[in-house]
Coordinates of C-alpha atoms in Angstrom, one line a residue:
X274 CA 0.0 0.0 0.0
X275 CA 1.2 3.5 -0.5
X276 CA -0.1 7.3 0.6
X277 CA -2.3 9.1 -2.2
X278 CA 0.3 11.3 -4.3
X279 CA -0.6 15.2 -4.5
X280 CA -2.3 14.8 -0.9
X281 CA 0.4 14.2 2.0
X282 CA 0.6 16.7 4.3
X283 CA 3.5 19.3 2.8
X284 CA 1.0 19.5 -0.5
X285 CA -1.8 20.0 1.5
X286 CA -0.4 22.8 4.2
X287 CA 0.8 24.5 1.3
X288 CA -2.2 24.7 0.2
X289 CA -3.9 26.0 3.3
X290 CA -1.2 28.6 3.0
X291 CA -2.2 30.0 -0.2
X292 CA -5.7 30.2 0.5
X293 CA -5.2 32.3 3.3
X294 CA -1.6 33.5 3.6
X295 CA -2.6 36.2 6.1
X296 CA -3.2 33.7 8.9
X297 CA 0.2 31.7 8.6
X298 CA 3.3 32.5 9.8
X299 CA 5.5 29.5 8.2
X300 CA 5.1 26.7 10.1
X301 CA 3.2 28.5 12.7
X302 CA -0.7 29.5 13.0
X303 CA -1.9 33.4 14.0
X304 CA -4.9 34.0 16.1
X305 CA -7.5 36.4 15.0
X306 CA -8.3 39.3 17.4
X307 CA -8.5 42.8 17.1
X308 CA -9.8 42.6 13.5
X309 CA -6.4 41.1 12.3
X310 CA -4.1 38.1 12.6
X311 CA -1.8 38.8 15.6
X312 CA 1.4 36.3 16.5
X313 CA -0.2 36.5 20.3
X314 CA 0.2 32.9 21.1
X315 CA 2.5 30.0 22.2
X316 CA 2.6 27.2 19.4
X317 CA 1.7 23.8 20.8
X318 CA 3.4 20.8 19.8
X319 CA 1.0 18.5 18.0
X320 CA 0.4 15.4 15.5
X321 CA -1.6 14.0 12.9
X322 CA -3.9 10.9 14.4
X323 CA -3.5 9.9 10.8
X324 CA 0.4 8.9 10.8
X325 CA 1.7 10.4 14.2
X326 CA 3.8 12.6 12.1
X327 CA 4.4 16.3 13.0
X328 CA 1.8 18.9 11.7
X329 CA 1.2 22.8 12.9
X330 CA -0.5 22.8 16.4
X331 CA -2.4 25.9 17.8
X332 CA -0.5 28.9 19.4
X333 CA -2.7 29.3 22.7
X334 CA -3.4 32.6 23.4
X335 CA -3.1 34.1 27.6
X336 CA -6.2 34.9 29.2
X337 CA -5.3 38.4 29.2
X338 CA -5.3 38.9 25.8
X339 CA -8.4 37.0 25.5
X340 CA -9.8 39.4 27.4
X341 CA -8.9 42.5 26.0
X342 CA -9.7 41.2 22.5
X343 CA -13.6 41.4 23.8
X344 CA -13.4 44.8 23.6
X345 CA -13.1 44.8 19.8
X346 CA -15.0 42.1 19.6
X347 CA -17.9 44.6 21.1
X348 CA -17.7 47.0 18.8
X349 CA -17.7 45.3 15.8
X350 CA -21.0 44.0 17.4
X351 CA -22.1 47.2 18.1
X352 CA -21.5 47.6 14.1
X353 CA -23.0 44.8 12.8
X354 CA -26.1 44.1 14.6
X355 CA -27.0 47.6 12.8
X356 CA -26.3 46.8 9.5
X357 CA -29.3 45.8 7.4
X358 CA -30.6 42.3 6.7
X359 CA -29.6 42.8 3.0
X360 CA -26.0 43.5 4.0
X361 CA -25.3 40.8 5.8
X362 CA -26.9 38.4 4.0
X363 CA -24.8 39.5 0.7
X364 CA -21.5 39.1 3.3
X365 CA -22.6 36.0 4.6
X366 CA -23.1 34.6 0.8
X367 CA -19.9 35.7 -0.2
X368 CA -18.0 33.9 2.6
X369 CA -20.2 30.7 1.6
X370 CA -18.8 30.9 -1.9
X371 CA -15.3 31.9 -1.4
X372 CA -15.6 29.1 1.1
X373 CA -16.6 26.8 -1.4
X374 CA -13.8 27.8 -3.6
X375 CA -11.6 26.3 -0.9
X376 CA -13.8 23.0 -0.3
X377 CA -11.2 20.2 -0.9
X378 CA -8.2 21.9 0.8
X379 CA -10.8 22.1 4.2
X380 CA -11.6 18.3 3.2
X381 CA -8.1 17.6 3.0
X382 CA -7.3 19.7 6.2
X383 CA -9.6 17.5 8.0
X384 CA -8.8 14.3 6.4
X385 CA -5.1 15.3 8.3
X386 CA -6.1 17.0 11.3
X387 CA -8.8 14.9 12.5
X388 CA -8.6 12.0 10.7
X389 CA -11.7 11.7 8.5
X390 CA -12.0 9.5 5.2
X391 CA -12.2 11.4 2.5
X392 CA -15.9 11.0 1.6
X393 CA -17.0 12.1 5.3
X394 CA -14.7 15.0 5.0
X395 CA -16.0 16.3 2.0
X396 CA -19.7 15.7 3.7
X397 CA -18.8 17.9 6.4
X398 CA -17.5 20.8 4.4
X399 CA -20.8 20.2 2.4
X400 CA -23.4 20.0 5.3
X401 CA -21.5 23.5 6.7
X402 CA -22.4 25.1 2.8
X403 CA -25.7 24.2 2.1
X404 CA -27.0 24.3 5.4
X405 CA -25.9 28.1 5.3
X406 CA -27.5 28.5 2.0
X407 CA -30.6 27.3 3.4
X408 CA -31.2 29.8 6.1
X409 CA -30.2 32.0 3.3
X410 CA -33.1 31.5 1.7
X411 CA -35.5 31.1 4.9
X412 CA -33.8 34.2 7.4
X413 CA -36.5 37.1 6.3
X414 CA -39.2 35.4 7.8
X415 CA -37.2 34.7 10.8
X416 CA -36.1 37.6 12.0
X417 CA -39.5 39.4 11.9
X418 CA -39.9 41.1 15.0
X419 CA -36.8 39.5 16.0
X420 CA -33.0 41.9 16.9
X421 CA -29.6 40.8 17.5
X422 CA -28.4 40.0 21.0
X423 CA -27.0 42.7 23.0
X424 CA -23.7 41.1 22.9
X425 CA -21.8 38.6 20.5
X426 CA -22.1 35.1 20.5
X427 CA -18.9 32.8 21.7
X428 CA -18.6 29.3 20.3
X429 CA -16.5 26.6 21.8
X430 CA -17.2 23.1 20.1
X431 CA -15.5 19.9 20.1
X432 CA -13.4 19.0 17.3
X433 CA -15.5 16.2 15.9
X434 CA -17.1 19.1 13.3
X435 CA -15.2 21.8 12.4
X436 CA -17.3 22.9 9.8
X437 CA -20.6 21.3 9.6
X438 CA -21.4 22.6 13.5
X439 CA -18.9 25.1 14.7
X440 CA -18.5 26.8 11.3
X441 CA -22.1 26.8 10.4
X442 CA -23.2 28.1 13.8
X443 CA -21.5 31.0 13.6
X444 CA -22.7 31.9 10.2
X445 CA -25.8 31.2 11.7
X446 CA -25.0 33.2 14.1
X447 CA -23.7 36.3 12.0
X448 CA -26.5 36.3 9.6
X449 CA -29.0 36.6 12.4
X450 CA -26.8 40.1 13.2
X451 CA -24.3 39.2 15.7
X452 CA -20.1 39.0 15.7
X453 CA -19.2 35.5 17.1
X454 CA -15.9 34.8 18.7
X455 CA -14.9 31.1 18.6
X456 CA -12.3 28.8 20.2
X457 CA -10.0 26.5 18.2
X458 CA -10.9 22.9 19.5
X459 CA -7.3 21.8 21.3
X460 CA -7.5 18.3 20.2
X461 CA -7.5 19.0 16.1
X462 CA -9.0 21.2 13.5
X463 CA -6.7 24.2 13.8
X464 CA -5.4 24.4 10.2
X465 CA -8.7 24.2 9.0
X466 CA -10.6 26.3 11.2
X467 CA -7.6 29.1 10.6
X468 CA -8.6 29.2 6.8
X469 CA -11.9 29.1 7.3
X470 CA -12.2 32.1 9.4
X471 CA -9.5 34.0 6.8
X472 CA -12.2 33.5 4.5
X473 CA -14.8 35.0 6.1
X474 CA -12.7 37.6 7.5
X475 CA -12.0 38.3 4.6
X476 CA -15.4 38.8 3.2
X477 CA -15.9 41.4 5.5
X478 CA -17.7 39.3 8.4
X479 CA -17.1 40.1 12.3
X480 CA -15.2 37.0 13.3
X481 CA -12.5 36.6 16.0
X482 CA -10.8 33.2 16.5
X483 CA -8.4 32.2 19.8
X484 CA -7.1 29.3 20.6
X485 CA -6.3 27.9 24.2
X486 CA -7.8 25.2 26.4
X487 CA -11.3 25.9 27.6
X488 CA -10.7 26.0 31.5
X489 CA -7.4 28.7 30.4
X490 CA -10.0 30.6 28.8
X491 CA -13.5 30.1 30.5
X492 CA -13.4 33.0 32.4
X493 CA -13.2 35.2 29.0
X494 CA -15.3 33.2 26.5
X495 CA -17.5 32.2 28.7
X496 CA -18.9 34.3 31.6
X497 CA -17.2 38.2 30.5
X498 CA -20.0 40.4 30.8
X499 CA -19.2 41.2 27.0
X500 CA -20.5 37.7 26.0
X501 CA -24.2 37.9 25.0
X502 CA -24.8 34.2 24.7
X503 CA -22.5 31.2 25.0
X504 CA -23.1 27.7 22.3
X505 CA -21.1 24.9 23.4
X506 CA -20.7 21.4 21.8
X507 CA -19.0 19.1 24.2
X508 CA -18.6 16.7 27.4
X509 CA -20.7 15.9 30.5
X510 CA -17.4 17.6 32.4
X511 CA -16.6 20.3 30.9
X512 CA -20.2 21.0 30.0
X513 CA -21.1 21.2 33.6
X514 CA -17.7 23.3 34.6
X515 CA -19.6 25.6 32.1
X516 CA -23.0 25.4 33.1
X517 CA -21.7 26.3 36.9
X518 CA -20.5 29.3 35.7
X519 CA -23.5 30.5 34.2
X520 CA -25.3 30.1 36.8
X521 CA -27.4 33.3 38.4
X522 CA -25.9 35.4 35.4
X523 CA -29.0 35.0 33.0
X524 CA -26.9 34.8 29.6
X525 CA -28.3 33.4 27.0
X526 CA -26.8 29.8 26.7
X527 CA -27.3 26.0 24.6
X528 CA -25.2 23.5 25.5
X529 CA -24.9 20.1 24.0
X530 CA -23.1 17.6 25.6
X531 CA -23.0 13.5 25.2
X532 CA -25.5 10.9 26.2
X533 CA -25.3 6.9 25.5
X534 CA -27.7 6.7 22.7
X535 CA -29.1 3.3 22.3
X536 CA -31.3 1.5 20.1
X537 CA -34.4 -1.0 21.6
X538 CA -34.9 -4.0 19.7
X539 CA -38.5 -5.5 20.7
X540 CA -41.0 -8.0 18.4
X541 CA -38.4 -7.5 15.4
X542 CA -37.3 -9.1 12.4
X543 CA -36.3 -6.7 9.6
X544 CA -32.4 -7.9 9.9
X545 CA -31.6 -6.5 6.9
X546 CA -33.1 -3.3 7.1
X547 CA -31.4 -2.4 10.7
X548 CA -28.0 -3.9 9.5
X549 CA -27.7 -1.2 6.6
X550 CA -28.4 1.4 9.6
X551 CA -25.9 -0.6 11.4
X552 CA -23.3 -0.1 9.4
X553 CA -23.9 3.4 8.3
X554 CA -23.5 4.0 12.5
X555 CA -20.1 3.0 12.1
X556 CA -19.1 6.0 10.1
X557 CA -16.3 8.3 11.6
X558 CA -15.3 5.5 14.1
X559 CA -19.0 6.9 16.3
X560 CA -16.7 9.8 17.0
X561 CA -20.2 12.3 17.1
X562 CA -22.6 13.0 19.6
X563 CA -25.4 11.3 17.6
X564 CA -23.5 7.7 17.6
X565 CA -25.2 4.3 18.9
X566 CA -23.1 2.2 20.7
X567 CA -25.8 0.8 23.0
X568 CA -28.0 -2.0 21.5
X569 CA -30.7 -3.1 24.0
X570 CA -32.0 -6.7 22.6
X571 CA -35.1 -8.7 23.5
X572 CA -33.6 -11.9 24.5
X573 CA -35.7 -14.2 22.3
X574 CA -34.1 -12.3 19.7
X575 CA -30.5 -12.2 20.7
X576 CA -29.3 -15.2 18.0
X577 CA -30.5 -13.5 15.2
X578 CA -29.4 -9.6 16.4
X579 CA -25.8 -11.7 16.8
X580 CA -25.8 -12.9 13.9
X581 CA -26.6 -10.1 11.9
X582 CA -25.0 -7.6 14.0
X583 CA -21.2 -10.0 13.9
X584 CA -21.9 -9.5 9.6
X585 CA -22.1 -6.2 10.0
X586 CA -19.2 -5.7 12.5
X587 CA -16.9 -8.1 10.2
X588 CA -17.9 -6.1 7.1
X589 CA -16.7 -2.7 8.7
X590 CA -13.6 -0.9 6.7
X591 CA -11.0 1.2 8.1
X592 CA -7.1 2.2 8.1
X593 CA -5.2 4.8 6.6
X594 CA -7.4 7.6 4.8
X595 CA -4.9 8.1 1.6
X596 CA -3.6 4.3 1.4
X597 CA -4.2 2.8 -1.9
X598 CA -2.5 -0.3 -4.2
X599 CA -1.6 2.1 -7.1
X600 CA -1.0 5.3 -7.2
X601 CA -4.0 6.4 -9.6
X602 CA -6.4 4.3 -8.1
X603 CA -9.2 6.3 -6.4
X604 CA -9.0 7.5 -2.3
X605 CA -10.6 4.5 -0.2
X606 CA -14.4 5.0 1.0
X607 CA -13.6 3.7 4.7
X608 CA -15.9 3.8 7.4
X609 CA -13.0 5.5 9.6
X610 CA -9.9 6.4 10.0
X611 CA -8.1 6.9 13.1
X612 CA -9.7 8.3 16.4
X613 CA -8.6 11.6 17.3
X614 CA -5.4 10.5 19.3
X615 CA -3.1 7.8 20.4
X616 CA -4.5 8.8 24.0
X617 CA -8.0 8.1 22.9
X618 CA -7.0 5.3 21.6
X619 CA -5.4 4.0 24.7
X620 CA -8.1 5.3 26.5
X621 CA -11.1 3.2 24.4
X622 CA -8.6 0.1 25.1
X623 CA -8.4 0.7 28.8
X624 CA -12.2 1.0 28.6
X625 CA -12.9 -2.4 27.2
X626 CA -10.6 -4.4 29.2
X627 CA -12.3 -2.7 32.0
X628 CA -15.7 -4.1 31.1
X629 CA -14.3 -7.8 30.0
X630 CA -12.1 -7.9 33.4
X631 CA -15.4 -7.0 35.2
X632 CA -17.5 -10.0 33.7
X633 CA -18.5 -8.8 30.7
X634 CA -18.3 -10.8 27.9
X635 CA -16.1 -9.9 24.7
X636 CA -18.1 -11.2 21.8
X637 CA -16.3 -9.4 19.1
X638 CA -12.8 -7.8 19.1
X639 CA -11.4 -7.0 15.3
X640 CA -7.9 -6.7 15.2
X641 CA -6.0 -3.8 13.1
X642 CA -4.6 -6.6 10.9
X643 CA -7.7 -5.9 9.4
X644 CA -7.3 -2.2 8.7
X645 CA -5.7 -0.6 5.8
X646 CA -2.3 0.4 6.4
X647 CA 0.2 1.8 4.5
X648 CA 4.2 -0.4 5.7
X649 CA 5.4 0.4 8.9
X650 CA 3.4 3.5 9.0
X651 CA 2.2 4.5 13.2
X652 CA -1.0 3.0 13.8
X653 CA -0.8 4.0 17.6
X654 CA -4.6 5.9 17.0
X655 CA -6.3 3.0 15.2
X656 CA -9.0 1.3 17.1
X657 CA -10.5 -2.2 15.5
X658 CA -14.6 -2.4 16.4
X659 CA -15.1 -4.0 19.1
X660 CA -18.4 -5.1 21.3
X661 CA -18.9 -6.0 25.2
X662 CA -22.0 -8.5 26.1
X663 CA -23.8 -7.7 29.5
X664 CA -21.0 -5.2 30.7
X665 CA -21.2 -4.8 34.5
X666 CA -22.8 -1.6 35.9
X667 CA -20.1 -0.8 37.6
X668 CA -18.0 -0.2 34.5
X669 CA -18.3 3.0 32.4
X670 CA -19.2 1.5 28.8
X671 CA -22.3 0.8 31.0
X672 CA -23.6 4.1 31.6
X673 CA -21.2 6.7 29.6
X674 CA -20.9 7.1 25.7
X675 CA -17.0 6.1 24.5
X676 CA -17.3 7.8 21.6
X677 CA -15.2 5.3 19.7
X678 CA -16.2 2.2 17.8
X679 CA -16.6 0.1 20.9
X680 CA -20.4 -1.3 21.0
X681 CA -22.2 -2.5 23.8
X682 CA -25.1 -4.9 24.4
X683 CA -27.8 -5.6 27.0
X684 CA -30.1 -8.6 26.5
X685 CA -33.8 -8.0 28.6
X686 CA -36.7 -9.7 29.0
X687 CA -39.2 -7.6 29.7
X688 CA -40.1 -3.6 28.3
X689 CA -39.5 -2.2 31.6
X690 CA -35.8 -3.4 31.7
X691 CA -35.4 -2.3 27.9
X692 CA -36.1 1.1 28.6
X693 CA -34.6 1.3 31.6
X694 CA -31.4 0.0 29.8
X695 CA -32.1 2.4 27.1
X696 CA -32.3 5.6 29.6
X697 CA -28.9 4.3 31.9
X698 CA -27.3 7.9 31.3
X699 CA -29.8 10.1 32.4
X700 CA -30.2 11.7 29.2
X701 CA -29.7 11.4 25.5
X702 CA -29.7 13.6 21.9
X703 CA -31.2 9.9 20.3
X704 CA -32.3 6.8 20.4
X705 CA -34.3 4.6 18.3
X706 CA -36.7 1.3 19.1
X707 CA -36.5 -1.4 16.3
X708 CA -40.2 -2.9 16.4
X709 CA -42.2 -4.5 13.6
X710 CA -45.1 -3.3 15.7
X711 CA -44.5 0.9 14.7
X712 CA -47.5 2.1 16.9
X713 CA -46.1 -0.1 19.6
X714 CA -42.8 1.6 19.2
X715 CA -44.4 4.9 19.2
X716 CA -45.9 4.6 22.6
X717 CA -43.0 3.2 23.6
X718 CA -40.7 6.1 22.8
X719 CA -42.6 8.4 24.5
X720 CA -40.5 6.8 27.9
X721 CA -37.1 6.8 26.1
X722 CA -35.2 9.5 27.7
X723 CA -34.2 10.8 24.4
X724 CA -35.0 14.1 22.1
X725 CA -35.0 12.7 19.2
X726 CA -36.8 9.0 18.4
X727 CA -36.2 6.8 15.7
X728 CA -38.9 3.9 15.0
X729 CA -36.9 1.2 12.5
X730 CA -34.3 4.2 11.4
X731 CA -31.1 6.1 13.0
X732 CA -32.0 10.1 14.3
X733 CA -29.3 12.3 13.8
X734 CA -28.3 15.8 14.9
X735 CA -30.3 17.1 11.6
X736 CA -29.7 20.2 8.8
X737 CA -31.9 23.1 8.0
X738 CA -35.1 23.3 9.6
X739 CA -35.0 20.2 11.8
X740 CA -34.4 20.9 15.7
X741 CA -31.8 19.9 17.8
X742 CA -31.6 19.8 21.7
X743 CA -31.5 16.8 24.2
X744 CA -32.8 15.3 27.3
X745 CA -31.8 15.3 31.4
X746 CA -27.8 15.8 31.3
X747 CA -27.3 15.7 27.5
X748 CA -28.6 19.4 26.9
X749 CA -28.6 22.5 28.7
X750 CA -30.4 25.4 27.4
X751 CA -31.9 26.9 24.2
X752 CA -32.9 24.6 21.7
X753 CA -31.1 24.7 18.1
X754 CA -32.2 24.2 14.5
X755 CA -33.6 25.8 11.9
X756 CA -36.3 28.8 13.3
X757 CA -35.0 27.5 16.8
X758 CA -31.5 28.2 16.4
X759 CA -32.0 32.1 14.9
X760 CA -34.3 32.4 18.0
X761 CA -31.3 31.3 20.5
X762 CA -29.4 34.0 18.9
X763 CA -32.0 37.0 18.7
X764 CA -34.1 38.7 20.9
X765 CA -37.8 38.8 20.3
X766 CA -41.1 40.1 23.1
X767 CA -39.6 40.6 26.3
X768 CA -41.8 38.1 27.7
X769 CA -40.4 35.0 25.6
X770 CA -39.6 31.6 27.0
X771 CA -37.0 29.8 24.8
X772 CA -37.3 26.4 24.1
X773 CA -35.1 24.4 25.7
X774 CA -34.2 22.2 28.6
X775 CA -33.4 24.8 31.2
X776 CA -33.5 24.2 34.8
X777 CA -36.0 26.0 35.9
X778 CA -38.7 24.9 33.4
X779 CA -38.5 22.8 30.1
X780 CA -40.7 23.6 27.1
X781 CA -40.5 21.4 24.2
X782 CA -40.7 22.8 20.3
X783 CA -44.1 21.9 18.5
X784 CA -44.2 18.7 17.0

């Protein structure tokens, strides 16, 4: 096997550097603050999960300049949230289609940074475009009787998305009349993120990108008086660090964070049909908030779930993202690549032979002699799919989502114990019941702890017009998504309740 030719990292980066030469500084990213790229931050050290080889990390701004790079980011604010509609929608375009210019080098970024195959890399650069074009089209009829926030909008997201969530929000977020300020994910996405934001920058939009740790700069991004509303896509932990915060200070918040997300299979027998969903849930090694790795199975109908579901586990593809035989054949269509780091990877290990040490049984480890490798390339961030019978409660693949390709499965025999399986992390963004019976399944999601239900079919996050938000400790705050998410974002009759799932009352959007 060799690497794709035209697309190893030097040919890429140089790339990234023409798009946006403003924000590079050789071998080392800028920040943008202060309507400009500064060299205000200490380079990190960091690695491609891809091949463990050397790439640009972020250069982690201090606290202190986080904070006095609010001050511009309030003015431009103050500018923007005047202009008219027509203005920023013509700015917001052009960003879009500059943007688009650049879509394979982003694809490419993230095919480096974060490990993506090459089809779910282009999808995400993809999602981030025509999502934007869509509430292009649909942000007149939102707005009315709606104004910008008093204060910008600060994103900090996970690096799972770059474009198709972080990216997008903040368009999102700027169309609807407010400057964002974002944070660079620490874990991957820098490069790509940096050209991004060049782009719209450049195309005249109010944008200011740090990067630095969340908990070095919380205290900025997160609870500054200048911050008119917070999005944050993330973990339980960190999630909560940042809910504390916000506590008694009335900002406008949504926060998404993980929940096990499980499927119930009750009075089924459309193997097929749930092993194409099956394998499609394998994409990006489950590495998204929307992943099912828990499968809750009636146990008359454990053989044939294990049969079809060892098929589908056997018949998943991964390895290298640019190995091929020859060097003009076309880029494999993997399911994934590598997780996000060597340490996850260690750290999805340590969690399985937790659960199999604890009495759980191991009924199916793939090995990375299966994977696609390119010779004696590092494959120190490759995780083979793996699956846990009956872990032990007292494990975490139990009650907490691994957000690898590590699957889990509880065997029940009654509906009571499947949803009570199905709900074990107090909280989820999705679930979905496989049932012949679909009116059956129907009153039976209505007690799966979950915001969105899928009867015979996977939910997922969702573009355009389709909400977004979760249940118990998976969500805090405004709901997101289409109308939903310009509402979070605006201000409206000064009696409005959001919907959300905020602690002191919970309103639900319209079905």
């Amino acid at each position: 096997m060799l690497a794709k030719p035209g697309l190893q990292w030097p040919d890429v980066y140089a790339r990234a550097q023409s798009a946006a030469p403003e924000a590079f500084d050789g071998n080392r990213l800028l920040n943008l603050f202060d309507g400009g790229w500064q060299d205000g931050g200490e380079p990190q050290a960091a690695v491609t999960p891809v091949d463990g080889s050397e790439i640009p990390g972020p250069s982690r701004v201090s606290l202190d300049i986080a904070f006095e790079s609010l001050a511009h980011v309030a003015k431009e604010h103050a500018g923007w949230s005047q202009k008219p509609l027509e203005e920023r929608k013509e700015r917001v375009s052009a960003a879009v289609d500059a943007l688009a210019d650049s879509r394979d080098t982003l694809a490419q970024l993230l095919l480096w940074e974060i490990g993506k195959p090459w089809r779910l890399a282009c999808v995400d650069v993809d999602r981030c475009l025509q999502g934007v074009r869509w509430y292009l089209e649909e942000i007149d009829s939102m707005l009315e009787g709606r104004n910008p926030l008093s204060a910008p909008v600060s994103n900090i997201a996970s690096w799972n998305y770059p474009m198709s969530v972080l990216v997008h929000s903040e368009l999102v977020q700027l169309l609807a009349g407010n400057a964002v300020i974002a944070k660079t994910p620490s874990q991957g996405g820098a490069v790509c993120l940096t050209v991004a934001h060049a782009i719209m920058r450049r195309a005249g939009l109010p944008v200011t990108l740090l990067a630095g740790t969340g908990g070095e700069l919380s205290d900025a991004l997160v609870s500054a008086d200048e911050i008119g509303a917070l999005a944050f896509v993330g973990g339980r932990s960190n999630g909560g660090k940042v809910a504390a915060q916000l506590v008694d200070t009335g900002k406008r918040h949504f926060l998404e964070q993980e929940g096990l997300n499980a499927w119930g299979v009750w009075a089924f027998s459309q193997w097929d049909l749930l092993a194409k969903h099956l394998k499609k849930g394998f994409e990006y090694g489950k590495q998204r908030c929307t992943a099912y790795p828990r499968y809750v199975v009636q146990r008359s109908l454990f053989d044939d779930f294990l049969a079809m579901y060892l098929e589908v586990a056997r018949s998943v593809s991964f390895g290298h993202p640019l190995a091929v035989e020859n060097a003009d054949d076309e880029l494999p269509d993997l399911d994934y690549g590598p997780v996000i780091s060597a340490a996850k990877a260690r750290e999805l290990g340590d969690l399985l032979a937790e659960a199999v040490d604890g009495g759980g049984i191991p009924l199916y480890r793939g090995s990375l002699a299966d994977g696609a490798f390119l010779d004696d390339q590092d494959v120190s961030a490759y995780v083979a799919p793996a699956c846990v019978l009956a872990p032990p409660g007292s494990v975490d693949l139990m009650h907490a989502e691994p957000f690898g390709p590590i699957d889990t499965i509880v065997v029940v025999d009654t509906v009571s114990e499947m949803l009570a399986a199905m709900n074990a992390s107090n909280g989820a963004l999705v679930a979905s019941l496989a049932c012949d019976d679909e009116h059956l399944a129907t009153q039976l999601s209505e007690q799966v702890q979950a915001f969105k239900i899928g009867v015979n079919k996977p939910r997922s996050r969702g573009d355009k017009a389709e909400f977004f938000g979760g249940k118990g400790a998976s969500w805090r705050g405004a709901f997101v998504g289409g109308e939903l998410l310009v509402r979070a974002v605006t201000d409206g009759q000064s009696d409005e309740q959001l919907y959300g799932n905020f602690p002191t009352y919970s309103l639900y959007p319209p079905t």
